mmCIF file of C-alpha atoms in Angstrom:
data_model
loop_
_atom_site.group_PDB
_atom_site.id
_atom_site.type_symbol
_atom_site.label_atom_id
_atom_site.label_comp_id
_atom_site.label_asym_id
_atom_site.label_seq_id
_atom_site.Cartn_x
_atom_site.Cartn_y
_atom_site.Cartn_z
ATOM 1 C CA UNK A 1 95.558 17.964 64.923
ATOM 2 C CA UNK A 2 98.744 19.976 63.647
ATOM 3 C CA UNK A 3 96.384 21.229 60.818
ATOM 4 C CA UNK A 4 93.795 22.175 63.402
ATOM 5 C CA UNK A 5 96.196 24.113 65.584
ATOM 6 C CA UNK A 6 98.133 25.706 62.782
ATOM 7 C CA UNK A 7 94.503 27.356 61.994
ATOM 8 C CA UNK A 8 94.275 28.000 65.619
ATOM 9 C CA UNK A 9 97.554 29.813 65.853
ATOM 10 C CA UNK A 10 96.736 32.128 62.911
ATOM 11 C CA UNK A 11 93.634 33.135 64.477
ATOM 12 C CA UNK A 12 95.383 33.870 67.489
ATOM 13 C CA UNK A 13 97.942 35.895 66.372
ATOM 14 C CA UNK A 14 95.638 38.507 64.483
ATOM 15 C CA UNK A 15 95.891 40.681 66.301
ATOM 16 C CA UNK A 16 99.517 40.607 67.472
ATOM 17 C CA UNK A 17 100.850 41.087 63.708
ATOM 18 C CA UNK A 18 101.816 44.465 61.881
ATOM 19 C CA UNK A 19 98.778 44.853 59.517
ATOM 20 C CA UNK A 20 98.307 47.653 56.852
ATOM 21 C CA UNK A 21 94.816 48.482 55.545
ATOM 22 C CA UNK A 22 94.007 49.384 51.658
ATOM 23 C CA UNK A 23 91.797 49.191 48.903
ATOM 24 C CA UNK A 24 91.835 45.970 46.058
ATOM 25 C CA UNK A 25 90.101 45.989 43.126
ATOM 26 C CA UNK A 26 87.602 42.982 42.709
ATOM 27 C CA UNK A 27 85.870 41.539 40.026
ATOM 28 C CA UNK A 28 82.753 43.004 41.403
ATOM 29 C CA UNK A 29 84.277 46.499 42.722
ATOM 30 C CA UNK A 30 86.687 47.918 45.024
ATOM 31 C CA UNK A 31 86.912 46.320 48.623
ATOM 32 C CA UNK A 32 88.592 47.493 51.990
ATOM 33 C CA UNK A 33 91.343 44.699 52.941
ATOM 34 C CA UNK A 34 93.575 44.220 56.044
ATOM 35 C CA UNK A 35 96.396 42.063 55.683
ATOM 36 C CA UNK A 36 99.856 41.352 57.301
ATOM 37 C CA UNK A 37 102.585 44.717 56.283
ATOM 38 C CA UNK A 38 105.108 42.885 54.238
ATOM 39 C CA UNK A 39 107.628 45.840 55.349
ATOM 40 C CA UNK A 40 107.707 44.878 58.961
ATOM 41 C CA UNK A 41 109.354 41.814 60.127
ATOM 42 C CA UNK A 42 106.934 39.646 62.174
ATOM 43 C CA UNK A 43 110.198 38.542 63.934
ATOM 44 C CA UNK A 44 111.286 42.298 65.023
ATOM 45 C CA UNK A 45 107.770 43.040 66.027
ATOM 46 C CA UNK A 46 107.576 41.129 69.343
ATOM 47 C CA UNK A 47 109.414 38.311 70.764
ATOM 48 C CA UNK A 48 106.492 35.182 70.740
ATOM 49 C CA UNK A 49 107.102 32.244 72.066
ATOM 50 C CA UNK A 50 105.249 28.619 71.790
ATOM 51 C CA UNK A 51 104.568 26.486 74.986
ATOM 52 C CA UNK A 52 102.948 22.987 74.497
ATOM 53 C CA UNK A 53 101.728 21.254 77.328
ATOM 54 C CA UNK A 54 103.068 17.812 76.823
ATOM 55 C CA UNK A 55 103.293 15.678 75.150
ATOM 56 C CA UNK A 56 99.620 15.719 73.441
ATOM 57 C CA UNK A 57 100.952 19.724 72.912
ATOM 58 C CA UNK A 58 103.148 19.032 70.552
ATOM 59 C CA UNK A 59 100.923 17.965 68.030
ATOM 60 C CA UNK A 60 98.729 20.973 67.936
ATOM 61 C CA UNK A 61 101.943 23.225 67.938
ATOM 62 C CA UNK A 62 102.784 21.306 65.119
ATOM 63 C CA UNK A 63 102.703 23.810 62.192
ATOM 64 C CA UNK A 64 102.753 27.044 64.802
ATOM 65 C CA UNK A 65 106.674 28.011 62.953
ATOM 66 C CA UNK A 66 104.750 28.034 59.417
ATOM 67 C CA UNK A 67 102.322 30.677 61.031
ATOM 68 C CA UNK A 68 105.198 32.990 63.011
ATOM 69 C CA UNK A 69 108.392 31.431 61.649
ATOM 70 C CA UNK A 70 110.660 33.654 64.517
ATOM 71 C CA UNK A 71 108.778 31.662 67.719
ATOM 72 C CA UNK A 72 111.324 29.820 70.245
ATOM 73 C CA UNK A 73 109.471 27.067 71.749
ATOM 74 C CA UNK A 74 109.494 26.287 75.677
ATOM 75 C CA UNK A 75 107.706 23.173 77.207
ATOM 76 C CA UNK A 76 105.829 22.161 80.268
ATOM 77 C CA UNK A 77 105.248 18.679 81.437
ATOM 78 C CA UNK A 78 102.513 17.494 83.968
ATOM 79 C CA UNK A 79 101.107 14.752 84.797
ATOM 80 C CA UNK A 80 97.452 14.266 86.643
ATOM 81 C CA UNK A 81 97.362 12.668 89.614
ATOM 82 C CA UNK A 82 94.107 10.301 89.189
ATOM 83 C CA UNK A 83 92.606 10.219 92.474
ATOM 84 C CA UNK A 84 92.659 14.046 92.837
ATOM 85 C CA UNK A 85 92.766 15.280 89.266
ATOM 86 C CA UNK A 86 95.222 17.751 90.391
ATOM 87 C CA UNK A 87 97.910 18.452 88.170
ATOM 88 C CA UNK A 88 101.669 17.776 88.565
ATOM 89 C CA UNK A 89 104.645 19.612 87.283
ATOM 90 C CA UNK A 90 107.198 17.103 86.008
ATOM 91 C CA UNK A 91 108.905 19.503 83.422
ATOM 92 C CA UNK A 92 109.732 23.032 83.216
ATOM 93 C CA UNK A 93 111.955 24.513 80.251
ATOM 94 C CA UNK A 94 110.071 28.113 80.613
ATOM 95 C CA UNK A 95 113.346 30.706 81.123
ATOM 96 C CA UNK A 96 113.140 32.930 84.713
ATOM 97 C CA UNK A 97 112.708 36.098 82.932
ATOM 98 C CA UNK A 98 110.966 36.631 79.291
ATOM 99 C CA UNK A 99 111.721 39.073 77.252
ATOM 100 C CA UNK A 100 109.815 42.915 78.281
ATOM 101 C CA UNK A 101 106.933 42.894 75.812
ATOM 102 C CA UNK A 102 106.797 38.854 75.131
ATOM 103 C CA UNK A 103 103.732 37.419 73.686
ATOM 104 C CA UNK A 104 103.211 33.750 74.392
ATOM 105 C CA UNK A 105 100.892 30.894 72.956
ATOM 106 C CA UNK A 106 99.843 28.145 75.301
ATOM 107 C CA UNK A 107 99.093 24.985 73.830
ATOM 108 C CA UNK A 108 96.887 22.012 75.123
ATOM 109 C CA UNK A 109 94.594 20.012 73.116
ATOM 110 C CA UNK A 110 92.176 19.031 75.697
ATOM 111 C CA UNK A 111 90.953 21.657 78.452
ATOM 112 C CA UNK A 112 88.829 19.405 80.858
ATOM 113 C CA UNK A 113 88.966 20.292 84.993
ATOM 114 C CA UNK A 114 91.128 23.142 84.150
ATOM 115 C CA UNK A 115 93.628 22.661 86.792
ATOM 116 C CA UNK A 116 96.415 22.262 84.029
ATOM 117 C CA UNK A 117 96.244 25.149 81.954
ATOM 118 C CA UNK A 118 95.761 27.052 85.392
ATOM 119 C CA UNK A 119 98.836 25.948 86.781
ATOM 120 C CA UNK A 120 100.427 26.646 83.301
ATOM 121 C CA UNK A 121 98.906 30.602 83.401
ATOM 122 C CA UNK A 122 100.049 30.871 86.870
ATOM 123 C CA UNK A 123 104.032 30.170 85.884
ATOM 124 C CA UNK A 124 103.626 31.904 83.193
ATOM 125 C CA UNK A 125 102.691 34.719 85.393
ATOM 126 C CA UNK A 126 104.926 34.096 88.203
ATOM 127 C CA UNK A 127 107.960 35.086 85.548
ATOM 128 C CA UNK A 128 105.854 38.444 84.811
ATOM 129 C CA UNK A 129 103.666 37.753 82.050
ATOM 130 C CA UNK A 130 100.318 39.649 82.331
ATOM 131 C CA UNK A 131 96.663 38.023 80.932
ATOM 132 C CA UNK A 132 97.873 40.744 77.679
ATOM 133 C CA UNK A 133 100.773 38.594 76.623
ATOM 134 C CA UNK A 134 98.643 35.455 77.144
ATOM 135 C CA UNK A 135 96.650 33.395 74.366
ATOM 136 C CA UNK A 136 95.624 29.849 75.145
ATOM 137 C CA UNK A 137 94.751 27.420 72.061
ATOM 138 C CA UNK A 138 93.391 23.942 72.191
ATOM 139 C CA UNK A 139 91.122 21.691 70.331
ATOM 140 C CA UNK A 140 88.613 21.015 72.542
ATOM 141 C CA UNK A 141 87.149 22.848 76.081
ATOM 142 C CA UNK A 142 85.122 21.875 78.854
ATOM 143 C CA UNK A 143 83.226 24.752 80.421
ATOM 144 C CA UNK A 144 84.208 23.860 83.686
ATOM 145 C CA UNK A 145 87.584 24.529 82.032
ATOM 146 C CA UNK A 146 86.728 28.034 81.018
ATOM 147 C CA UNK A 147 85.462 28.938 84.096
ATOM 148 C CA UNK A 148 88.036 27.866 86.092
ATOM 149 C CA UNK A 149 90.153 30.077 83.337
ATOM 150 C CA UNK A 150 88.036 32.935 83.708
ATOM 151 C CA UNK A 151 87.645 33.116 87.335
ATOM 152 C CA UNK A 152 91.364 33.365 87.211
ATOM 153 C CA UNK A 153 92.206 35.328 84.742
ATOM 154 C CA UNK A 154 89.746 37.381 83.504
ATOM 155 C CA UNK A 155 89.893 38.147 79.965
ATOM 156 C CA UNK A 156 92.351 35.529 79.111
ATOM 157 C CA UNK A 157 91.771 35.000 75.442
ATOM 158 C CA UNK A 158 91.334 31.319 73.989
ATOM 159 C CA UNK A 159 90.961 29.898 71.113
ATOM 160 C CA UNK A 160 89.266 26.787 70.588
ATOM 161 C CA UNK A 161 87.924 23.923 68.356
ATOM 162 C CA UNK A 162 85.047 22.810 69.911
ATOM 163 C CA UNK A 163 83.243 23.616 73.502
ATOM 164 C CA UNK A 164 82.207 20.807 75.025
ATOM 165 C CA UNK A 165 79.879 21.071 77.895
ATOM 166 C CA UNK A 166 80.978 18.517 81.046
ATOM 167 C CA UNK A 167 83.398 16.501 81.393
ATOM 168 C CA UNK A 168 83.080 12.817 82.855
ATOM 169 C CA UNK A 169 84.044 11.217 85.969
ATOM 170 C CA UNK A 170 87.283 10.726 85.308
ATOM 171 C CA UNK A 171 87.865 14.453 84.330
ATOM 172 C CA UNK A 172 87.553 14.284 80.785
ATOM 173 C CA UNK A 173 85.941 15.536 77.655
#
């Protein structure tokens, strides 16, 4: 799982990172290459910040500081009520105010009703973080899941393992 979401987390962050583009010289000819500018700091680009969804979260965020070694990590607890499968806040660490120009990574293994990593989005946003500053990684997806994510918030990028295509009776992939 840590492997998994450490590959996750690099595909994620692409596109956030200072890149340079240039010519190599291969053993068959010259190629065009992109790859992460050495000159620029990834931790004075952009403030980025980790924020498992415990506790399964924490294994997937695992190796995130081996991918951007400058993250700060906040966490979010809930629990599912059973009956309802309605999520439950039990634990909030996120500060009131991030950083102007913050880029966060939102980390849950399993995406199954959605209601979680809704109510995650939603206090993410509630402390002004736009669908921009917003990637969601997890290992595995329910596309009742990513509806319920793209209904509300359009364009909300996530990066996943494996889509799986219902969930069961109890909510789960």
């Amino acid at each position: 799982m840590a492997e998994l979401g450490r590959l996750l987390m690099y595909e994620a962050s692409r596109d956030w990172l200072p890149t340079v583009t240039g010519e190599i010289q291969s053993p068959m000819s010259v190629a065009s290459v992109e790859f992460i500018d050495p000159r620029e700091p990834v931790a004075v680009t952009t403030a980025s910040f980790i924020v498992p969804i415990l506790r399964a979260g924490l294994a997937l965020a695992e190796h995130a500081s081996s991918i951007l070694p400058a993250t700060k990590t906040y966490h979010l607890g809930f629990s599912r009520d059973e009956e309802t499968l309605l999520p439950a806040l039990y634990l909030n660490k996120l500060p009131d105010i991030f950083p102007e120009g913050s880029r966060i990574f939102v980390v849950d293994p399993m995406l199954a009703t959605g209601g979680t990593i809704v109510a995650a989005v939603n206090l993410l946003k509630e402390r002004g973080i736009g669908n921009q500053q917003i990637k969601v990684i997890c290992a595995v997806a329910a596309l009742p899941a990513l509806q319920k994510l793209s209904e509300n918030f359009p364009g909300l990028p996530v990066y996943i393992g494996i889509i799986d295509p219902t969930v069961n009776d109890k909510g789960s992939v």
